[in-house]
Amino acid sequence: MVDDEVEVVVALGSELGEGPVWDDRIGRLVWVDILGRRVHTTDAVTGETASLETPLHVGAVAAREAGGFVAALQDGFWILDDGPARRVTTIPESRPGLRFNDGKCDPAGRFWAGTMAYDVSPGAGSLYRLDADGRATLVLPGVTISNGLAWSADGLTMFYIDTPTGRIDAFDFDAGSGAVANRRTVVEIARSDGRPDGLTIDEAGGLWVALAHGGTVRRYIEGREDRVIHLPVSLVTSVTFGGPDRDILFITSAWEHMTREERAREPLAGAVFQARPGVRGRPADVYRGV
């Protein structure tokens, strides 16, 4: 059963549904199945979904001002548009045992995405920034599962999750250069609540976090939890606001590493859900580069 406040948008049974972002250009939800190598665009009313296959595992995408999408594929940053997928840059640490995970654009139009090891080796990942000229810069090395990103409305703070830390950290953010500094913890999440994964922010500054292995999305304001949304699946992966009024919270999920018995108990694992929590999110930023 699905909680009264949660509805199913589309149930494709994605192995690792992730990275939802609302695309105002087409009025659809864009999201990925990382291991299925698919970028999906979904009509939030009908659930009708179109899919694009990617050459490699796809960690995240964002709308591109010049058309199409910028994507973090397994080995680096790519452009996905009307023509063949084309690589912008390969990250220096690219290797078979590593892949990109979550990503998002900042208010200045740069695309950020981080890596992780397939075997989740501690400290094997990094967080990168893709500038408008297509140059990738290593911003934060030594992370394990690079995950959720969000920026405050004034653009002065960047929020970030490295999942195994169990925290949401904040950085001072320089919008002009894209530099970050003064890392500190703003939210600590109990292990019993789950593992922090994808992240978004609402107009009031509330941080909404998908808690994998916790079956919930939780809102934190000034470091304190003040809202919990329960899902009928345990592997809740990411969240974003969308819809014409940006008042719908879209939630992705997965069944990666689940046994046959566990999947039978959670038939909606891998579906996309929506809720209307009574607050609005910020418009999704787009990539203003190559």
PDB file of C-alpha atoms in Angstrom:
ATOM      1  CA  MET A   1       0.000   0.000   0.000  1.00  0.00           C
ATOM      2  CA  VAL A   2       1.059   3.610  -0.641  1.00  0.00           C
ATOM      3  CA  ASP A   3       0.700   6.235   2.099  1.00  0.00           C
ATOM      4  CA  ASP A   4      -2.210   8.643   1.579  1.00  0.00           C
ATOM      5  CA  GLU A   5       0.148  11.553   0.986  1.00  0.00           C
ATOM      6  CA  VAL A   6       2.212   9.677  -1.635  1.00  0.00           C
ATOM      7  CA  GLU A   7       1.188   8.701  -5.164  1.00  0.00           C
ATOM      8  CA  VAL A   8       2.928   6.649  -7.831  1.00  0.00           C
ATOM      9  CA  VAL A   9       3.945   8.672 -10.897  1.00  0.00           C
ATOM     10  CA  VAL A  10       5.427   5.817 -12.914  1.00  0.00           C
ATOM     11  CA  ALA A  11       6.529   2.304 -11.978  1.00  0.00           C
ATOM     12  CA  LEU A  12       9.250   1.175 -14.378  1.00  0.00           C
ATOM     13  CA  GLY A  13      11.030  -1.005 -11.824  1.00  0.00           C
ATOM     14  CA  SER A  14      14.313   0.857 -12.307  1.00  0.00           C
ATOM     15  CA  GLU A  15      17.282  -0.871 -10.710  1.00  0.00           C
ATOM     16  CA  LEU A  16      18.757   2.421  -9.532  1.00  0.00           C
ATOM     17  CA  GLY A  17      16.347   5.284 -10.160  1.00  0.00           C
ATOM     18  CA  GLU A  18      18.077   8.563  -9.291  1.00  0.00           C
ATOM     19  CA  GLY A  19      18.718  12.215 -10.092  1.00  0.00           C
ATOM     20  CA  PRO A  20      15.203  13.662 -10.600  1.00  0.00           C
ATOM     21  CA  VAL A  21      15.075  17.220 -11.965  1.00  0.00           C
ATOM     22  CA  TRP A  22      12.115  19.198 -13.298  1.00  0.00           C
ATOM     23  CA  ASP A  23      12.698  20.528 -16.817  1.00  0.00           C
ATOM     24  CA  ASP A  24      10.658  23.691 -17.358  1.00  0.00           C
ATOM     25  CA  ARG A  25      11.450  23.640 -21.087  1.00  0.00           C
ATOM     26  CA  ILE A  26       9.340  20.541 -21.653  1.00  0.00           C
ATOM     27  CA  GLY A  27       7.203  20.499 -18.499  1.00  0.00           C
ATOM     28  CA  ARG A  28       8.404  17.018 -17.556  1.00  0.00           C
ATOM     29  CA  LEU A  29      10.334  15.236 -14.861  1.00  0.00           C
ATOM     30  CA  VAL A  30      13.766  14.077 -15.994  1.00  0.00           C
ATOM     31  CA  TRP A  31      15.447  11.257 -14.064  1.00  0.00           C
ATOM     32  CA  VAL A  32      17.903   8.419 -14.595  1.00  0.00           C
ATOM     33  CA  ASP A  33      18.326   4.714 -14.041  1.00  0.00           C
ATOM     34  CA  ILE A  34      22.053   4.684 -13.338  1.00  0.00           C
ATOM     35  CA  LEU A  35      22.707   0.986 -13.907  1.00  0.00           C
ATOM     36  CA  GLY A  36      20.045   0.659 -16.596  1.00  0.00           C
ATOM     37  CA  ARG A  37      21.839   3.371 -18.624  1.00  0.00           C
ATOM     38  CA  ARG A  38      18.638   5.301 -19.233  1.00  0.00           C
ATOM     39  CA  VAL A  39      17.603   8.951 -19.064  1.00  0.00           C
ATOM     40  CA  HIS A  40      13.836   9.132 -18.635  1.00  0.00           C
ATOM     41  CA  THR A  41      11.474  12.061 -19.222  1.00  0.00           C
ATOM     42  CA  THR A  42       8.088  11.568 -17.578  1.00  0.00           C
ATOM     43  CA  ASP A  43       4.748  13.346 -17.835  1.00  0.00           C
ATOM     44  CA  ALA A  44       3.821  13.833 -14.184  1.00  0.00           C
ATOM     45  CA  VAL A  45       0.078  13.637 -14.893  1.00  0.00           C
ATOM     46  CA  THR A  46      -0.136  10.590 -17.157  1.00  0.00           C
ATOM     47  CA  GLY A  47       3.127   8.833 -16.261  1.00  0.00           C
ATOM     48  CA  GLU A  48       3.942   8.540 -19.981  1.00  0.00           C
ATOM     49  CA  THR A  49       7.717   8.168 -20.215  1.00  0.00           C
ATOM     50  CA  ALA A  50      10.225   8.500 -23.041  1.00  0.00           C
ATOM     51  CA  SER A  51      13.689   7.000 -22.553  1.00  0.00           C
ATOM     52  CA  LEU A  52      17.147   7.669 -23.958  1.00  0.00           C
ATOM     53  CA  GLU A  53      19.866   5.021 -23.708  1.00  0.00           C
ATOM     54  CA  THR A  54      23.316   6.259 -22.715  1.00  0.00           C
ATOM     55  CA  PRO A  55      26.661   4.730 -23.752  1.00  0.00           C
ATOM     56  CA  LEU A  56      27.761   4.201 -20.137  1.00  0.00           C
ATOM     57  CA  HIS A  57      26.226   4.207 -16.664  1.00  0.00           C
ATOM     58  CA  VAL A  58      24.646   7.627 -16.097  1.00  0.00           C
ATOM     59  CA  GLY A  59      24.871   9.220 -12.654  1.00  0.00           C
ATOM     60  CA  ALA A  60      22.984  12.465 -13.261  1.00  0.00           C
ATOM     61  CA  VAL A  61      21.766  14.895 -15.908  1.00  0.00           C
ATOM     62  CA  ALA A  62      20.739  18.543 -16.026  1.00  0.00           C
ATOM     63  CA  ALA A  63      19.081  20.692 -18.658  1.00  0.00           C
ATOM     64  CA  ARG A  64      21.515  22.542 -20.941  1.00  0.00           C
ATOM     65  CA  GLU A  65      20.772  26.117 -21.985  1.00  0.00           C
ATOM     66  CA  ALA A  66      21.964  25.441 -25.547  1.00  0.00           C
ATOM     67  CA  GLY A  67      19.682  22.392 -25.809  1.00  0.00           C
ATOM     68  CA  GLY A  68      19.635  18.822 -24.643  1.00  0.00           C
ATOM     69  CA  PHE A  69      21.316  17.780 -21.419  1.00  0.00           C
ATOM     70  CA  VAL A  70      24.679  17.731 -19.721  1.00  0.00           C
ATOM     71  CA  ALA A  71      25.346  14.328 -18.176  1.00  0.00           C
ATOM     72  CA  ALA A  72      27.744  12.705 -15.753  1.00  0.00           C
ATOM     73  CA  LEU A  73      28.445   9.315 -17.301  1.00  0.00           C
ATOM     74  CA  GLN A  74      30.756   6.676 -15.898  1.00  0.00           C
ATOM     75  CA  ASP A  75      34.010   8.183 -17.193  1.00  0.00           C
ATOM     76  CA  GLY A  76      33.306  11.910 -17.322  1.00  0.00           C
ATOM     77  CA  PHE A  77      31.019  14.653 -18.571  1.00  0.00           C
ATOM     78  CA  TRP A  78      28.987  14.326 -21.768  1.00  0.00           C
ATOM     79  CA  ILE A  79      26.460  16.275 -23.826  1.00  0.00           C
ATOM     80  CA  LEU A  80      23.222  14.524 -24.794  1.00  0.00           C
ATOM     81  CA  ASP A  81      21.288  16.328 -27.532  1.00  0.00           C
ATOM     82  CA  ASP A  82      19.736  15.585 -30.906  1.00  0.00           C
ATOM     83  CA  GLY A  83      22.964  14.108 -32.261  1.00  0.00           C
ATOM     84  CA  PRO A  84      25.144  11.271 -30.991  1.00  0.00           C
ATOM     85  CA  ALA A  85      26.215  11.531 -27.348  1.00  0.00           C
ATOM     86  CA  ARG A  86      29.534  13.366 -27.151  1.00  0.00           C
ATOM     87  CA  ARG A  87      32.114  13.446 -24.410  1.00  0.00           C
ATOM     88  CA  VAL A  88      33.117  16.854 -23.048  1.00  0.00           C
ATOM     89  CA  THR A  89      35.942  15.666 -20.821  1.00  0.00           C
ATOM     90  CA  THR A  90      37.209  12.506 -19.171  1.00  0.00           C
ATOM     91  CA  ILE A  91      38.062  12.914 -15.520  1.00  0.00           C
ATOM     92  CA  PRO A  92      41.700  12.094 -14.653  1.00  0.00           C
ATOM     93  CA  GLU A  93      40.742   9.405 -12.137  1.00  0.00           C
ATOM     94  CA  SER A  94      38.463   7.571 -14.582  1.00  0.00           C
ATOM     95  CA  ARG A  95      38.841   3.794 -14.262  1.00  0.00           C
ATOM     96  CA  PRO A  96      36.619   0.710 -14.586  1.00  0.00           C
ATOM     97  CA  GLY A  97      35.951   0.476 -10.846  1.00  0.00           C
ATOM     98  CA  LEU A  98      34.634   4.015 -10.545  1.00  0.00           C
ATOM     99  CA  ARG A  99      31.475   5.771 -11.708  1.00  0.00           C
ATOM    100  CA  PHE A 100      29.690   9.083 -11.379  1.00  0.00           C
ATOM    101  CA  ASN A 101      26.778   9.352  -8.981  1.00  0.00           C
ATOM    102  CA  ASP A 102      24.579  12.342  -8.120  1.00  0.00           C
ATOM    103  CA  GLY A 103      24.911  15.793  -9.707  1.00  0.00           C
ATOM    104  CA  LYS A 104      23.232  19.174 -10.082  1.00  0.00           C
ATOM    105  CA  CYS A 105      23.754  22.665 -11.522  1.00  0.00           C
ATOM    106  CA  ASP A 106      24.636  25.637  -9.357  1.00  0.00           C
ATOM    107  CA  PRO A 107      22.930  29.065  -9.707  1.00  0.00           C
ATOM    108  CA  ALA A 108      25.741  30.305 -11.983  1.00  0.00           C
ATOM    109  CA  GLY A 109      25.120  27.486 -14.470  1.00  0.00           C
ATOM    110  CA  ARG A 110      28.011  25.145 -13.651  1.00  0.00           C
ATOM    111  CA  PHE A 111      27.359  21.414 -13.374  1.00  0.00           C
ATOM    112  CA  TRP A 112      28.560  19.560 -10.274  1.00  0.00           C
ATOM    113  CA  ALA A 113      28.776  15.789  -9.926  1.00  0.00           C
ATOM    114  CA  GLY A 114      30.675  13.333  -7.771  1.00  0.00           C
ATOM    115  CA  THR A 115      32.096   9.854  -8.103  1.00  0.00           C
ATOM    116  CA  MET A 116      32.155   6.652  -6.088  1.00  0.00           C
ATOM    117  CA  ALA A 117      33.677   3.199  -6.390  1.00  0.00           C
ATOM    118  CA  TYR A 118      31.403   0.361  -7.475  1.00  0.00           C
ATOM    119  CA  ASP A 119      32.618  -1.564  -4.431  1.00  0.00           C
ATOM    120  CA  VAL A 120      32.122   1.552  -2.240  1.00  0.00           C
ATOM    121  CA  SER A 121      35.795   1.711  -1.246  1.00  0.00           C
ATOM    122  CA  PRO A 122      36.167   4.433   1.408  1.00  0.00           C
ATOM    123  CA  GLY A 123      37.588   7.685   0.088  1.00  0.00           C
ATOM    124  CA  ALA A 124      37.773   6.531  -3.546  1.00  0.00           C
ATOM    125  CA  GLY A 125      35.419   9.208  -4.890  1.00  0.00           C
ATOM    126  CA  SER A 126      35.611  12.919  -5.563  1.00  0.00           C
ATOM    127  CA  LEU A 127      33.356  15.902  -6.249  1.00  0.00           C
ATOM    128  CA  TYR A 128      33.884  17.749  -9.549  1.00  0.00           C
ATOM    129  CA  ARG A 129      32.706  21.016 -11.055  1.00  0.00           C
ATOM    130  CA  LEU A 130      32.169  21.373 -14.807  1.00  0.00           C
ATOM    131  CA  ASP A 131      32.594  24.992 -15.868  1.00  0.00           C
ATOM    132  CA  ALA A 132      30.986  26.624 -18.894  1.00  0.00           C
ATOM    133  CA  ASP A 133      34.117  26.131 -21.009  1.00  0.00           C
ATOM    134  CA  GLY A 134      33.985  22.369 -20.485  1.00  0.00           C
ATOM    135  CA  ARG A 135      36.857  22.250 -18.026  1.00  0.00           C
ATOM    136  CA  ALA A 136      36.382  19.873 -15.095  1.00  0.00           C
ATOM    137  CA  THR A 137      37.854  20.894 -11.737  1.00  0.00           C
ATOM    138  CA  LEU A 138      38.409  18.592  -8.772  1.00  0.00           C
ATOM    139  CA  VAL A 139      36.777  20.336  -5.811  1.00  0.00           C
ATOM    140  CA  LEU A 140      36.628  17.736  -3.065  1.00  0.00           C
ATOM    141  CA  PRO A 141      38.708  14.524  -3.047  1.00  0.00           C
ATOM    142  CA  GLY A 142      38.486  11.587  -0.663  1.00  0.00           C
ATOM    143  CA  VAL A 143      34.714  11.089  -0.533  1.00  0.00           C
ATOM    144  CA  THR A 144      33.056   7.676  -0.498  1.00  0.00           C
ATOM    145  CA  ILE A 145      29.557   8.058  -2.002  1.00  0.00           C
ATOM    146  CA  SER A 146      29.248  11.557  -3.432  1.00  0.00           C
ATOM    147  CA  ASN A 147      25.566  12.384  -3.273  1.00  0.00           C
ATOM    148  CA  GLY A 148      23.032  15.194  -2.704  1.00  0.00           C
ATOM    149  CA  LEU A 149      23.709  18.818  -3.607  1.00  0.00           C
ATOM    150  CA  ALA A 150      21.707  22.019  -3.051  1.00  0.00           C
ATOM    151  CA  TRP A 151      22.296  25.769  -2.883  1.00  0.00           C
ATOM    152  CA  SER A 152      20.679  28.369  -0.644  1.00  0.00           C
ATOM    153  CA  ALA A 153      18.411  30.985  -2.220  1.00  0.00           C
ATOM    154  CA  ASP A 154      21.042  33.715  -1.815  1.00  0.00           C
ATOM    155  CA  GLY A 155      23.658  31.505  -3.468  1.00  0.00           C
ATOM    156  CA  LEU A 156      26.099  31.875  -0.574  1.00  0.00           C
ATOM    157  CA  THR A 157      25.877  28.322   0.800  1.00  0.00           C
ATOM    158  CA  MET A 158      26.285  24.941  -0.842  1.00  0.00           C
ATOM    159  CA  PHE A 159      24.916  21.832   0.898  1.00  0.00           C
ATOM    160  CA  TYR A 160      26.477  18.430   0.265  1.00  0.00           C
ATOM    161  CA  ILE A 161      26.108  14.787   1.278  1.00  0.00           C
ATOM    162  CA  ASP A 162      28.767  12.085   1.386  1.00  0.00           C
ATOM    163  CA  THR A 163      26.413   9.265   2.317  1.00  0.00           C
ATOM    164  CA  PRO A 164      28.481   7.195   4.806  1.00  0.00           C
ATOM    165  CA  THR A 165      29.121  10.253   6.980  1.00  0.00           C
ATOM    166  CA  GLY A 166      25.420  10.385   7.894  1.00  0.00           C
ATOM    167  CA  ARG A 167      25.512  14.171   7.567  1.00  0.00           C
ATOM    168  CA  ILE A 168      24.485  17.139   5.512  1.00  0.00           C
ATOM    169  CA  ASP A 169      27.451  19.490   5.346  1.00  0.00           C
ATOM    170  CA  ALA A 170      27.485  23.125   4.282  1.00  0.00           C
ATOM    171  CA  PHE A 171      30.187  25.180   2.560  1.00  0.00           C
ATOM    172  CA  ASP A 172      30.586  28.883   1.996  1.00  0.00           C
ATOM    173  CA  PHE A 173      30.067  29.273  -1.751  1.00  0.00           C
ATOM    174  CA  ASP A 174      31.649  31.850  -4.061  1.00  0.00           C
ATOM    175  CA  ALA A 175      29.224  32.206  -6.952  1.00  0.00           C
ATOM    176  CA  GLY A 176      31.771  33.999  -9.117  1.00  0.00           C
ATOM    177  CA  SER A 177      34.515  31.390  -8.989  1.00  0.00           C
ATOM    178  CA  GLY A 178      32.638  28.293  -7.832  1.00  0.00           C
ATOM    179  CA  ALA A 179      35.054  27.904  -4.919  1.00  0.00           C
ATOM    180  CA  VAL A 180      33.911  26.372  -1.623  1.00  0.00           C
ATOM    181  CA  ALA A 181      35.295  26.864   1.879  1.00  0.00           C
ATOM    182  CA  ASN A 182      34.533  26.495   5.589  1.00  0.00           C
ATOM    183  CA  ARG A 183      32.982  23.030   5.614  1.00  0.00           C
ATOM    184  CA  ARG A 184      30.715  22.383   8.602  1.00  0.00           C
ATOM    185  CA  THR A 185      27.941  19.992   9.559  1.00  0.00           C
ATOM    186  CA  VAL A 186      24.383  21.349   9.601  1.00  0.00           C
ATOM    187  CA  VAL A 187      22.376  18.116   9.960  1.00  0.00           C
ATOM    188  CA  GLU A 188      23.312  14.814  11.597  1.00  0.00           C
ATOM    189  CA  ILE A 189      21.100  11.841  10.725  1.00  0.00           C
ATOM    190  CA  ALA A 190      20.749   8.854  13.021  1.00  0.00           C
ATOM    191  CA  ARG A 191      21.853   5.591  11.449  1.00  0.00           C
ATOM    192  CA  SER A 192      18.520   4.084  12.461  1.00  0.00           C
ATOM    193  CA  ASP A 193      16.728   6.612  10.199  1.00  0.00           C
ATOM    194  CA  GLY A 194      18.613   5.497   7.088  1.00  0.00           C
ATOM    195  CA  ARG A 195      21.460   6.668   4.882  1.00  0.00           C
ATOM    196  CA  PRO A 196      21.246  10.200   3.430  1.00  0.00           C
ATOM    197  CA  ASP A 197      21.113  10.147  -0.358  1.00  0.00           C
ATOM    198  CA  GLY A 198      19.600  12.774  -2.687  1.00  0.00           C
ATOM    199  CA  LEU A 199      18.863  16.308  -1.495  1.00  0.00           C
ATOM    200  CA  THR A 200      16.758  19.322  -2.444  1.00  0.00           C
ATOM    201  CA  ILE A 201      15.823  22.628  -0.852  1.00  0.00           C
ATOM    202  CA  ASP A 202      12.518  24.513  -0.591  1.00  0.00           C
ATOM    203  CA  GLU A 203      11.774  28.243  -0.681  1.00  0.00           C
ATOM    204  CA  ALA A 204      11.883  28.463   3.112  1.00  0.00           C
ATOM    205  CA  GLY A 205      15.351  26.904   3.266  1.00  0.00           C
ATOM    206  CA  GLY A 206      14.123  23.482   4.368  1.00  0.00           C
ATOM    207  CA  LEU A 207      16.387  20.625   3.313  1.00  0.00           C
ATOM    208  CA  TRP A 208      14.564  17.525   2.021  1.00  0.00           C
ATOM    209  CA  VAL A 209      16.618  14.338   2.123  1.00  0.00           C
ATOM    210  CA  ALA A 210      15.920  10.891   0.686  1.00  0.00           C
ATOM    211  CA  LEU A 211      16.925   8.250   3.226  1.00  0.00           C
ATOM    212  CA  ALA A 212      18.010   5.020   1.568  1.00  0.00           C
ATOM    213  CA  HIS A 213      17.400   1.918   3.697  1.00  0.00           C
ATOM    214  CA  GLY A 214      15.056   4.104   5.726  1.00  0.00           C
ATOM    215  CA  GLY A 215      11.999   4.275   3.481  1.00  0.00           C
ATOM    216  CA  THR A 216      11.424   7.963   4.139  1.00  0.00           C
ATOM    217  CA  VAL A 217      12.039  11.492   2.974  1.00  0.00           C
ATOM    218  CA  ARG A 218      12.715  13.919   5.816  1.00  0.00           C
ATOM    219  CA  ARG A 219      12.752  17.697   5.994  1.00  0.00           C
ATOM    220  CA  TYR A 220      15.249  19.553   8.163  1.00  0.00           C
ATOM    221  CA  ILE A 221      15.016  23.222   9.014  1.00  0.00           C
ATOM    222  CA  GLU A 222      17.831  24.907  10.946  1.00  0.00           C
ATOM    223  CA  GLY A 223      19.257  21.463  11.657  1.00  0.00           C
ATOM    224  CA  ARG A 224      16.070  20.007  13.151  1.00  0.00           C
ATOM    225  CA  GLU A 225      13.731  17.450  11.632  1.00  0.00           C
ATOM    226  CA  ASP A 226      10.202  18.768  11.186  1.00  0.00           C
ATOM    227  CA  ARG A 227       8.556  16.520   8.574  1.00  0.00           C
ATOM    228  CA  VAL A 228       8.646  12.837   7.553  1.00  0.00           C
ATOM    229  CA  ILE A 229       7.144  11.298   4.417  1.00  0.00           C
ATOM    230  CA  HIS A 230       6.896   7.508   4.425  1.00  0.00           C
ATOM    231  CA  LEU A 231       7.312   5.521   1.213  1.00  0.00           C
ATOM    232  CA  PRO A 232       6.281   1.913   0.440  1.00  0.00           C
ATOM    233  CA  VAL A 233       9.885   1.117  -0.521  1.00  0.00           C
ATOM    234  CA  SER A 234      13.076   1.014   1.512  1.00  0.00           C
ATOM    235  CA  LEU A 235      15.607   2.266  -1.061  1.00  0.00           C
ATOM    236  CA  VAL A 236      14.503   5.877  -1.409  1.00  0.00           C
ATOM    237  CA  THR A 237      17.175   7.556  -3.506  1.00  0.00           C
ATOM    238  CA  SER A 238      16.499  11.201  -4.359  1.00  0.00           C
ATOM    239  CA  VAL A 239      14.042  14.114  -4.345  1.00  0.00           C
ATOM    240  CA  THR A 240      13.260  17.275  -6.277  1.00  0.00           C
ATOM    241  CA  PHE A 241      10.487  19.849  -6.524  1.00  0.00           C
ATOM    242  CA  GLY A 242       8.657  20.297  -9.797  1.00  0.00           C
ATOM    243  CA  GLY A 243       5.374  20.796 -11.559  1.00  0.00           C
ATOM    244  CA  PRO A 244       4.080  24.111 -12.990  1.00  0.00           C
ATOM    245  CA  ASP A 245       4.007  25.645  -9.499  1.00  0.00           C
ATOM    246  CA  ARG A 246       7.034  23.745  -8.128  1.00  0.00           C
ATOM    247  CA  ASP A 247       4.829  22.392  -5.336  1.00  0.00           C
ATOM    248  CA  ILE A 248       5.181  18.676  -6.116  1.00  0.00           C
ATOM    249  CA  LEU A 249       7.936  16.690  -4.434  1.00  0.00           C
ATOM    250  CA  PHE A 250       9.108  13.940  -6.774  1.00  0.00           C
ATOM    251  CA  ILE A 251      10.863  10.949  -5.197  1.00  0.00           C
ATOM    252  CA  THR A 252      12.905   8.234  -6.920  1.00  0.00           C
ATOM    253  CA  SER A 253      13.654   4.735  -5.642  1.00  0.00           C
ATOM    254  CA  ALA A 254      15.624   1.577  -6.459  1.00  0.00           C
ATOM    255  CA  TRP A 255      15.943  -2.164  -5.934  1.00  0.00           C
ATOM    256  CA  GLU A 256      19.731  -2.478  -6.314  1.00  0.00           C
ATOM    257  CA  HIS A 257      21.152  -5.379  -4.228  1.00  0.00           C
ATOM    258  CA  MET A 258      17.703  -6.510  -3.065  1.00  0.00           C
ATOM    259  CA  THR A 259      16.989 -10.242  -2.945  1.00  0.00           C
ATOM    260  CA  ARG A 260      14.089 -11.803  -4.831  1.00  0.00           C
ATOM    261  CA  GLU A 261      12.193 -12.116  -1.574  1.00  0.00           C
ATOM    262  CA  GLU A 262      12.792  -8.469  -0.682  1.00  0.00           C
ATOM    263  CA  ARG A 263      11.591  -7.351  -4.116  1.00  0.00           C
ATOM    264  CA  ALA A 264       8.454  -9.458  -3.716  1.00  0.00           C
ATOM    265  CA  ARG A 265       7.726  -7.582  -0.485  1.00  0.00           C
ATOM    266  CA  GLU A 266       8.340  -4.235  -2.210  1.00  0.00           C
ATOM    267  CA  PRO A 267       6.737  -4.480  -5.671  1.00  0.00           C
ATOM    268  CA  LEU A 268       7.012  -0.711  -6.159  1.00  0.00           C
ATOM    269  CA  ALA A 269      10.790  -0.612  -5.647  1.00  0.00           C
ATOM    270  CA  GLY A 270      12.242   1.367  -8.553  1.00  0.00           C
ATOM    271  CA  ALA A 271       9.115   3.503  -9.005  1.00  0.00           C
ATOM    272  CA  VAL A 272       8.877   7.298  -9.007  1.00  0.00           C
ATOM    273  CA  PHE A 273       6.505   8.833  -6.447  1.00  0.00           C
ATOM    274  CA  GLN A 274       5.088  12.263  -5.747  1.00  0.00           C
ATOM    275  CA  ALA A 275       3.805  14.126  -2.714  1.00  0.00           C
ATOM    276  CA  ARG A 276       2.436  17.618  -2.111  1.00  0.00           C
ATOM    277  CA  PRO A 277       4.034  18.781   1.137  1.00  0.00           C
ATOM    278  CA  GLY A 278       2.583  22.303   1.116  1.00  0.00           C
ATOM    279  CA  VAL A 279       5.809  24.128   0.254  1.00  0.00           C
ATOM    280  CA  ARG A 280       7.461  25.089  -3.024  1.00  0.00           C
ATOM    281  CA  GLY A 281      10.945  24.433  -4.304  1.00  0.00           C
ATOM    282  CA  ARG A 282      13.336  26.611  -6.266  1.00  0.00           C
ATOM    283  CA  PRO A 283      13.505  26.410 -10.075  1.00  0.00           C
ATOM    284  CA  ALA A 284      16.136  23.944 -11.296  1.00  0.00           C
ATOM    285  CA  ASP A 285      19.292  25.659 -12.527  1.00  0.00           C
ATOM    286  CA  VAL A 286      20.513  24.840 -16.038  1.00  0.00           C
ATOM    287  CA  TYR A 287      23.980  24.272 -17.448  1.00  0.00           C
ATOM    288  CA  ARG A 288      25.192  27.372 -19.331  1.00  0.00           C
ATOM    289  CA  GLY A 289      28.123  25.822 -21.099  1.00  0.00           C
ATOM    290  CA  VAL A 290      29.414  23.823 -24.037  1.00  0.00           C
TER     291      VAL A 290
END
